[in-house]
Amino acid sequence: MSTQSDNRFQAIISHAKEYGFVFQSSEIYDGLSAVYDYGPYGCELKKNIRDYWWKSMTQMHENIVGVDAAIFMHPTTWKASGHVDNFSDPMIDNKDSKKRYRVDHLLEAYADQLEEKGEAEKAKTILATMDALLAKEDYAGLKQLIIDNNIKCSISGTCNWTDIRQFNLMFDTKLGSVTDEADTIYLRPETAQGIFVNFLNVQKTARMKIPFGIAQTGKAFRNEIVARQFIFRMREFEQMEMQFFVRPGTEGDWYKFWKEERLKWHLSLGIPAEKYRYHDHVKLAHYAKEACDIEFEFPMGFKEVEGIHSRSDFDLSQHQLYSKKKQQYFDADVDPTTGKPYGNYVPYVIETSIGLDRMCLLVMSNAYDEETINKEDGTTDSRVVMHIPEKIAPVKLAILPLTKKDGLPELARELMDACKGSFRCFYEEKDAIGKRYRRQDAIGTPFCVTIDHQTKEDGTVTIRYRDSMQQERVHMSKLKSIVLEAIS
Ligand code: GAP
C-alpha cells in the first residue's frame, strides 16, 4: 500500500471509531484481534445494507425465498461440504520471527510493492506464476517463488522460511455438558450450508419450482491468520448468500445472469463503475464450473467484495451421500428433445456470496472525503463528509431548530413526529448551526433541515443538501416526501 493509500485507510479507521461506526471488540481489555463491534451509526448502516440486499434478492425476485438457519450444524455437514478436509490455506512461517503468513497474501503484498516501484510487469508475472502454482497445489514451487524473489518477513527482515503447510480455518467447540464426552462441532465458516441442508424443506413448504433461489444473511466464523485489515478480514463476520437452484445444463446462462445482476446491484447504489472490476478465477475448486469475484478499489487496492460461483451439484450430492437422504427435485416440465418430463435430478447451483462487513467498508471507503471549501469571502474552510448513498445512510434527516426558544423546538418536534415513523431522524438543539451541519456531514446524513423564525410565519424551513451544501426554502409539509423520494 502506498503511504497515501495507507494514510487514507488509517483516516477512515479513525473516523469510523470517532463517529460511532466501528469499534475494536472488547477495547477496554486492549481489544480482540480481527473482531469488531458496530456503534450507533455503523449498526444502522449495516442494517440498511442488509435490508437493501434482502429486499433486492427476495422481494424483487419472486422466485427467491429466505431462511434463517442456526450457526451450529451437525458436524457431518462440514465433512460432506469438504470443509473438514479442505478448508485450509497454505501457510508459511518465518523461523526467526515465528510469524505465520498466508502464502498468497505474502506474494500479493510483494507484488503490490513492485507495482509501487514501477515494476508492474514483474508483479504481474509473479501473480500469474502464483495462480498457476496454487492451481496445481505445488507448495514446493510456491516456496521456491518466495525464495527466488528474496521475499522477507516484515518483522525479522529475513528469508528464513519453513515449508508451506495447510492450516484449517474452522473454529471448533463442544456441544454437551461433559466436555470430554461431548461432540466437536464447528462454528459455521459460511452460511451456504444452512441453505443446502434445507433445500427440500424450503422447496416443499414454499412450493418452489426450479429455477429458484434461497437467500440467507448471518454470521460466519473463520480463524483467519492475516487479519490486520480492519473489517475487511475478520474472524467473526456476516455474509449475505443466495443459492440459486437450476436444471443441469442451464448453469452457464444462469452464472452469466447472476454475474451481471450482482454488479448491477452494486452500481444501483450510485458507486462509480470504474471502482469495480471482475476477477475470473484461474484456480477452480474441483467441483466448480466457473467462478469470479467482484472486486472493489479499496484504499489498499482492488480486493474481493463478492463471489459468484457455479458450484455444479456438488453440495447437494455430497449431502445426499453423507445423509443417505435423496436431495432430488422432480421436474415435470417437458424436455423438447425427448418429449418427456425432465424427471428427477439433483439441481445445479449458482451461488452469490457477499460479505456484509466488507460491504460496509466499501461504502465507508467510497464515502469518506476530506473537502476544502472555498467561501464567498475568499477564505477557505474544510470538512470531513461521508457521501453515503441516501438509501443506506444511517440517519436520513437531521432536524435542527435554530434556537432553543421562541417556539422553534416545538415546531421542530412536530416535524420529528411526522417523519420518524418513516425513516431515521435526528434531533439537535445544541451548538451553532454550522457545527451541527459538520457533525451530520461526518456521519453522512443526506438532509439537514433548519427551523427558524420565518418557519413560524409561513411554515417554510431551510433544507440543506449534504453533498452540494446548497440550501433552499421549502414548505415543512413537503419534507417527508422529499426524503422518501430520495431513499426509495
Ligand atoms: N459460500 C461461499 C463463500 O463463503 P468466500 O469467497 O469464502 O465464499 C464470500 O466468502 C464473501 O464473504 C467474500 O467475498 C467476502 O466478502 C466475505 N468474507 C470472507 N471471509 C471474510 C472475512 N474473514 N472477513 C470478512 N468478510 C469475509
XYZ file of C-alpha atoms and ligand atoms in Angstrom:
515
model
C 0.000 0.000 0.000
C 1.400 3.453 -0.851
C 1.827 5.928 2.022
C -1.027 7.999 0.624
C -3.394 4.988 0.481
C -2.236 3.866 3.911
C -2.926 7.340 5.341
C -6.379 7.354 3.761
C -7.121 3.903 5.174
C -5.949 4.980 8.644
C -8.073 8.151 8.389
C -11.164 6.041 7.571
C -10.476 3.711 10.505
C -10.076 6.669 12.911
C -13.196 8.339 11.545
C -15.182 5.097 11.903
C -14.242 4.997 15.566
C -14.622 8.685 16.368
C -18.085 8.929 14.832
C -19.583 5.706 16.193
C -19.376 3.424 13.147
C -16.947 0.683 14.223
C -15.126 -0.055 17.492
C -12.472 -2.640 18.297
C -14.122 -5.510 20.195
C -13.510 -5.511 23.980
C -11.412 -2.371 23.630
C -11.173 -1.771 27.387
C -9.234 -5.065 27.578
C -6.959 -3.939 24.716
C -9.177 -5.500 22.082
C -9.514 -8.870 20.406
C -7.651 -9.236 17.156
C -9.786 -9.123 13.977
C -13.062 -8.846 15.905
C -15.081 -5.626 15.756
C -18.278 -4.091 17.144
C -20.556 -1.685 15.333
C -21.549 1.577 17.030
C -24.775 3.594 16.729
C -24.200 4.757 13.130
C -22.322 1.641 11.997
C -25.120 -0.684 13.047
C -27.689 1.468 11.208
C -25.506 1.432 8.087
C -25.012 -2.329 8.344
C -28.728 -2.958 8.842
C -29.598 -0.698 5.902
C -27.193 -2.573 3.601
C -28.562 -5.924 4.807
C -32.151 -4.762 4.236
C -31.284 -3.378 0.811
C -29.718 -6.714 -0.187
C -32.578 -8.727 1.300
C -35.243 -6.668 -0.451
C -33.478 -6.755 -3.801
C -32.945 -10.519 -3.532
C -36.262 -11.709 -2.113
C -38.914 -9.035 -2.676
C -37.673 -8.090 -6.154
C -37.133 -11.703 -7.293
C -40.367 -13.638 -6.941
C -38.511 -16.935 -7.195
C -36.196 -16.320 -4.222
C -37.205 -17.008 -0.620
C -35.291 -16.773 2.629
C -34.164 -18.962 5.506
C -32.533 -18.241 8.831
C -30.538 -21.342 9.754
C -28.674 -21.910 13.021
C -24.969 -21.202 13.334
C -24.365 -24.656 14.840
C -24.932 -27.510 12.421
C -24.497 -31.265 12.613
C -20.730 -31.900 12.318
C -21.220 -34.229 9.343
C -22.356 -31.167 7.369
C -18.760 -29.962 7.281
C -17.379 -33.376 6.394
C -19.829 -33.543 3.473
C -19.129 -29.990 2.320
C -15.382 -30.653 2.277
C -14.583 -28.048 4.928
C -13.101 -30.544 7.418
C -10.600 -31.821 4.865
C -10.098 -28.895 2.534
C -10.997 -25.587 4.177
C -7.435 -24.610 4.731
C -4.980 -22.108 3.376
C -1.338 -22.702 2.513
C 0.721 -21.011 5.227
C 4.388 -20.336 5.691
C 6.168 -19.386 8.944
C 9.207 -17.236 9.346
C 11.581 -19.217 11.607
C 13.119 -16.096 13.153
C 10.042 -14.010 13.968
C 7.688 -17.065 14.271
C 5.191 -15.026 12.289
C 2.809 -17.005 10.086
C 1.713 -15.754 6.667
C -0.859 -16.882 4.159
C 1.253 -17.645 1.117
C -0.964 -15.809 -1.383
C -1.067 -12.717 0.849
C 2.710 -12.681 1.215
C 3.173 -12.843 -2.555
C 0.401 -10.315 -3.238
C 1.933 -7.825 -0.793
C 5.287 -8.248 -2.556
C 3.620 -7.706 -5.960
C 1.994 -4.504 -4.593
C 5.436 -3.231 -3.549
C 6.813 -3.956 -7.022
C 3.935 -2.067 -8.626
C 4.593 0.941 -6.424
C 8.229 0.857 -7.581
C 7.046 0.915 -11.206
C 7.776 -2.774 -11.857
C 4.222 -3.654 -12.875
C 5.255 -6.309 -15.426
C 7.322 -8.229 -12.875
C 4.431 -8.003 -10.384
C 2.041 -9.418 -12.979
C 4.381 -12.325 -13.777
C 4.726 -13.202 -10.092
C 0.948 -13.191 -9.574
C 0.380 -15.301 -12.697
C 3.040 -17.806 -11.550
C 1.467 -17.877 -8.088
C -2.011 -18.559 -9.555
C -0.638 -21.420 -11.654
C 1.249 -22.975 -8.706
C -1.769 -22.620 -6.388
C -3.962 -24.286 -9.018
C -1.539 -27.261 -9.052
C -1.156 -27.159 -5.245
C 2.577 -27.097 -5.891
C 3.771 -25.936 -2.454
C 7.448 -26.610 -3.104
C 7.172 -24.425 -6.212
C 5.472 -21.660 -4.201
C 8.198 -21.713 -1.563
C 10.799 -21.526 -4.339
C 8.970 -18.499 -5.788
C 9.214 -16.767 -2.380
C 12.920 -17.603 -2.061
C 13.801 -16.701 -5.676
C 12.279 -13.260 -5.157
C 14.022 -12.843 -1.822
C 10.733 -12.041 -0.080
C 11.373 -11.152 3.537
C 9.340 -11.306 6.722
C 8.224 -7.767 7.637
C 9.183 -8.352 11.293
C 12.504 -10.236 11.238
C 13.558 -8.980 7.817
C 14.889 -12.469 6.986
C 14.103 -15.099 4.341
C 14.359 -17.982 6.809
C 11.109 -19.757 5.860
C 9.574 -23.077 6.874
C 7.959 -25.381 4.319
C 4.428 -24.496 3.313
C 1.663 -26.255 5.289
C -2.124 -26.291 5.273
C -3.990 -24.676 8.194
C -7.723 -25.301 8.745
C -9.720 -22.112 9.263
C -12.735 -23.530 11.152
C -13.293 -22.797 14.849
C -14.448 -25.808 16.829
C -16.221 -26.127 20.150
C -18.017 -28.774 22.207
C -21.732 -29.455 22.291
C -22.938 -31.076 25.511
C -22.376 -30.655 29.224
C -19.453 -33.026 29.791
C -16.631 -31.645 27.702
C -14.719 -34.952 27.403
C -17.658 -36.833 26.010
C -19.210 -34.033 24.041
C -19.190 -33.889 20.264
C -16.916 -31.486 18.481
C -18.940 -29.105 16.417
C -17.932 -26.128 14.318
C -18.915 -22.505 14.174
C -20.100 -22.270 10.574
C -17.449 -20.843 8.231
C -20.115 -19.918 5.644
C -23.892 -19.555 5.732
C -24.333 -21.510 2.474
C -24.519 -24.971 4.067
C -27.550 -23.916 6.153
C -29.263 -23.330 2.807
C -28.187 -26.627 1.219
C -29.355 -28.816 4.104
C -32.746 -27.063 3.978
C -33.118 -27.344 0.208
C -36.013 -29.832 0.266
C -37.702 -28.282 3.331
C -37.850 -24.955 1.547
C -38.726 -26.334 -1.877
C -41.647 -28.320 -0.486
C -43.055 -25.847 2.042
C -42.803 -22.787 -0.214
C -43.785 -24.928 -3.261
C -40.870 -23.611 -5.283
C -40.290 -24.613 -8.903
C -36.869 -24.694 -10.461
C -35.221 -22.280 -11.173
C -35.473 -20.795 -7.673
C -33.213 -19.361 -5.012
C -32.802 -19.424 -1.229
C -31.284 -16.395 0.465
C -29.772 -16.057 3.911
C -27.849 -13.497 5.935
C -25.949 -14.347 9.089
C -22.720 -14.714 10.987
C -19.799 -16.846 9.830
C -16.513 -17.559 11.611
C -13.008 -18.183 10.284
C -9.733 -18.381 12.133
C -8.023 -16.013 9.720
C -4.272 -15.756 10.051
C -3.638 -12.490 8.301
C -6.244 -10.348 9.979
C -4.907 -6.828 10.108
C -7.156 -5.078 7.638
C -9.854 -3.653 9.887
C -13.288 -5.037 8.928
C -12.010 -6.323 5.571
C -10.848 -9.613 7.065
C -12.406 -10.603 10.366
C -12.656 -13.738 12.449
C -16.360 -13.201 13.075
C -18.228 -11.632 10.180
C -21.548 -11.608 8.411
C -22.379 -12.992 4.994
C -25.311 -12.436 2.644
C -25.581 -15.516 0.449
C -28.000 -16.836 -2.127
C -28.023 -20.304 -3.691
C -29.900 -20.463 -6.987
C -31.029 -23.981 -7.958
C -31.212 -24.697 -11.692
C -31.738 -27.526 -14.146
C -28.405 -29.163 -15.144
C -27.284 -27.793 -18.487
C -28.648 -24.280 -17.817
C -25.985 -23.300 -15.272
C -23.822 -21.419 -17.837
C -26.618 -18.983 -18.659
C -27.605 -18.525 -15.025
C -23.983 -17.914 -13.990
C -23.788 -15.145 -16.598
C -27.115 -13.736 -15.381
C -26.069 -13.566 -11.724
C -22.631 -12.213 -12.535
C -24.267 -9.241 -14.282
C -27.177 -8.928 -11.836
C -24.910 -8.660 -8.824
C -22.732 -5.947 -10.351
C -25.930 -4.052 -11.213
C -26.893 -4.207 -7.528
C -23.613 -2.566 -6.526
C -23.990 0.117 -9.197
C -27.592 0.800 -8.125
C -26.119 2.405 -5.005
C -24.557 5.065 -7.222
C -20.984 3.908 -6.587
C -18.833 4.651 -9.682
C -18.466 1.723 -12.111
C -14.727 2.347 -12.554
C -14.184 1.363 -8.929
C -15.398 -2.154 -9.703
C -13.953 -4.971 -11.776
C -14.449 -8.713 -12.227
C -11.706 -11.180 -11.409
C -12.330 -14.538 -13.091
C -10.823 -17.392 -11.091
C -7.989 -19.397 -12.594
C -7.869 -21.775 -9.660
C -11.228 -23.534 -9.525
C -12.363 -25.964 -6.855
C -12.630 -29.429 -8.417
C -16.465 -29.239 -8.404
C -16.695 -25.643 -9.644
C -17.507 -24.964 -13.265
C -16.923 -21.199 -13.221
C -16.204 -18.635 -10.524
C -15.420 -14.947 -10.308
C -15.021 -12.200 -7.739
C -16.485 -8.736 -7.920
C -13.591 -6.574 -6.785
C -13.694 -3.019 -5.488
C -10.922 -0.465 -5.312
C -10.460 -0.240 -1.527
C -7.794 2.131 -0.164
C -5.422 -0.882 -0.194
C -6.151 -1.635 -3.875
C -8.632 -3.796 -5.800
C -9.922 -6.578 -3.491
C -12.778 -9.065 -3.482
C -16.114 -7.976 -2.056
C -18.355 -10.680 -3.522
C -18.013 -14.088 -5.145
C -20.231 -15.653 -7.821
C -19.712 -19.386 -8.107
C -21.134 -22.054 -10.385
C -20.975 -24.992 -7.929
C -22.486 -27.823 -10.048
C -24.470 -30.384 -7.997
C -21.533 -30.847 -5.631
C -23.054 -29.703 -2.323
C -26.452 -31.383 -2.673
C -24.848 -34.612 -3.953
C -22.429 -34.641 -1.032
C -25.278 -34.161 1.476
C -27.203 -36.915 -0.295
C -24.196 -39.197 0.068
C -23.473 -38.438 3.730
C -27.092 -38.205 4.970
C -28.321 -41.082 2.786
C -31.389 -38.924 2.063
C -32.280 -38.131 -1.526
C -31.760 -34.460 -2.416
C -33.614 -34.611 -5.707
C -36.168 -32.458 -7.420
C -38.892 -33.756 -9.726
C -39.100 -31.545 -12.792
C -42.462 -32.003 -14.516
C -41.603 -29.676 -17.409
C -41.293 -31.448 -20.733
C -37.889 -31.777 -22.351
C -38.497 -30.765 -26.010
C -35.780 -33.150 -27.239
C -37.361 -36.285 -25.692
C -40.978 -35.150 -25.354
C -40.913 -36.462 -21.769
C -40.661 -34.685 -18.373
C -37.147 -33.872 -17.234
C -37.921 -36.033 -14.186
C -35.760 -36.443 -11.071
C -32.357 -34.826 -10.728
C -30.048 -33.170 -8.225
C -30.164 -29.469 -9.175
C -27.082 -27.455 -10.105
C -26.338 -24.322 -8.102
C -25.180 -20.791 -8.789
C -24.088 -19.046 -5.607
C -23.774 -15.331 -4.909
C -21.870 -14.601 -1.696
C -21.078 -11.153 -0.321
C -19.534 -10.107 2.985
C -21.722 -7.579 4.799
C -18.850 -6.128 6.814
C -16.741 -5.852 3.679
C -19.653 -4.055 2.014
C -19.766 -1.636 4.982
C -16.048 -0.960 4.480
C -16.649 -0.488 0.763
C -19.383 2.079 1.411
C -17.309 3.909 4.031
C -14.190 3.930 1.814
C -16.141 5.267 -1.127
C -17.958 7.839 1.014
C -15.081 9.315 3.026
C -13.944 12.688 1.775
C -11.821 15.491 3.203
C -13.033 18.578 1.367
C -11.695 22.112 1.110
C -14.490 24.667 0.828
C -13.935 27.993 -0.919
C -16.049 30.548 0.900
C -17.675 33.637 -0.625
C -15.395 35.984 1.363
C -12.325 34.430 -0.284
C -11.254 32.348 2.731
C -11.294 28.560 2.856
C -12.758 26.049 5.241
C -12.621 22.268 5.401
C -14.958 19.450 6.255
C -14.935 15.661 6.501
C -18.011 14.318 4.791
C -19.332 10.807 4.242
C -21.091 10.699 0.868
C -23.074 7.597 1.854
C -25.840 6.744 -0.656
C -29.122 8.219 0.669
C -30.875 4.818 0.633
C -28.474 3.329 3.170
C -27.360 6.393 5.166
C -27.586 5.752 8.946
C -29.625 8.924 9.529
C -31.705 10.368 6.704
C -32.824 13.695 8.141
C -31.427 15.947 10.878
C -33.958 18.383 12.352
C -32.263 21.442 13.813
C -34.151 24.332 15.432
C -32.046 27.492 15.095
C -32.537 28.408 18.766
C -33.781 26.669 21.892
C -36.580 29.183 22.398
C -39.371 31.191 20.702
C -41.414 28.088 19.968
C -38.859 26.739 17.443
C -38.202 23.441 19.310
C -41.955 22.795 19.396
C -42.202 23.189 15.610
C -39.126 21.003 15.145
C -40.642 18.317 17.393
C -43.794 18.369 15.270
C -41.707 17.679 12.178
C -39.796 14.961 14.030
C -43.059 13.241 14.978
C -44.325 13.452 11.408
C -41.176 11.866 9.930
C -39.666 9.459 12.477
C -42.113 6.647 11.707
C -40.986 6.621 8.063
C -37.194 6.967 8.311
C -34.413 7.580 10.833
C -34.320 11.205 12.010
C -32.007 13.012 14.392
C -32.934 15.975 16.570
C -30.480 18.510 17.978
C -30.750 21.982 19.532
C -27.221 22.465 20.862
C -24.346 24.461 19.281
C -24.075 26.815 16.329
C -25.812 25.634 13.181
C -22.517 25.343 11.220
C -21.098 23.000 13.844
C -24.258 20.883 13.761
C -24.078 20.634 9.949
C -20.454 19.422 10.178
C -21.402 16.701 12.648
C -24.124 15.473 10.298
C -21.696 15.580 7.333
C -19.334 13.377 9.310
C -21.951 10.644 9.777
C -23.306 11.019 6.234
C -26.766 12.487 6.889
C -28.021 13.488 3.407
C -30.557 16.122 4.557
C -30.484 18.703 7.332
C -33.404 20.987 7.992
C -33.298 24.217 9.997
C -36.378 25.611 11.686
C -36.109 29.386 12.159
C -38.296 32.385 12.911
C -39.636 32.518 9.367
C -40.994 28.987 9.877
C -43.371 30.421 12.450
C -44.660 32.938 9.911
C -45.015 30.927 6.699
C -44.292 27.279 7.599
C -41.137 27.119 5.436
C -37.803 25.604 6.536
C -34.280 25.613 5.131
C -33.246 22.258 3.711
C -29.513 21.768 3.303
C -28.136 19.069 0.991
C -25.078 17.216 2.291
C -23.180 16.746 -0.989
C -23.660 20.141 -2.620
C -24.140 22.048 0.671
C -26.803 24.010 -1.217
C -29.693 25.325 0.794
C -33.245 26.115 -0.241
C -36.507 27.036 1.404
C -39.312 24.547 1.159
C -42.604 24.175 2.939
C -42.397 21.948 6.014
C -45.213 19.782 4.689
C -43.070 18.769 1.676
C -40.098 17.462 3.657
C -41.267 13.933 4.244
C -41.928 13.311 0.559
C -38.579 14.895 -0.469
C -36.708 12.457 1.775
C -38.886 9.467 0.893
C -38.354 10.086 -2.805
C -34.575 10.214 -2.352
C -34.389 6.985 -0.357
C -36.952 4.846 -2.153
N -20.094 -19.707 0.392
C -19.024 -19.186 -0.370
C -18.081 -18.397 0.412
O -18.150 -18.346 1.628
P -15.968 -16.869 0.176
O -15.333 -16.263 -1.058
O -15.097 -17.637 1.095
O -17.171 -17.747 -0.368
C -17.671 -14.916 0.420
O -16.674 -15.713 1.007
C -17.548 -13.475 0.860
O -17.535 -13.395 2.285
C -16.261 -12.788 0.416
O -16.385 -12.257 -0.892
C -16.101 -11.696 1.459
O -16.864 -10.553 1.106
C -16.709 -12.316 2.703
N -15.654 -12.824 3.600
C -14.988 -13.990 3.511
N -14.095 -14.105 4.512
C -14.204 -12.966 5.250
C -13.554 -12.474 6.427
N -12.638 -13.192 7.063
N -13.920 -11.264 6.909
C -14.878 -10.521 6.283
N -15.521 -10.936 5.181
C -15.196 -12.141 4.658
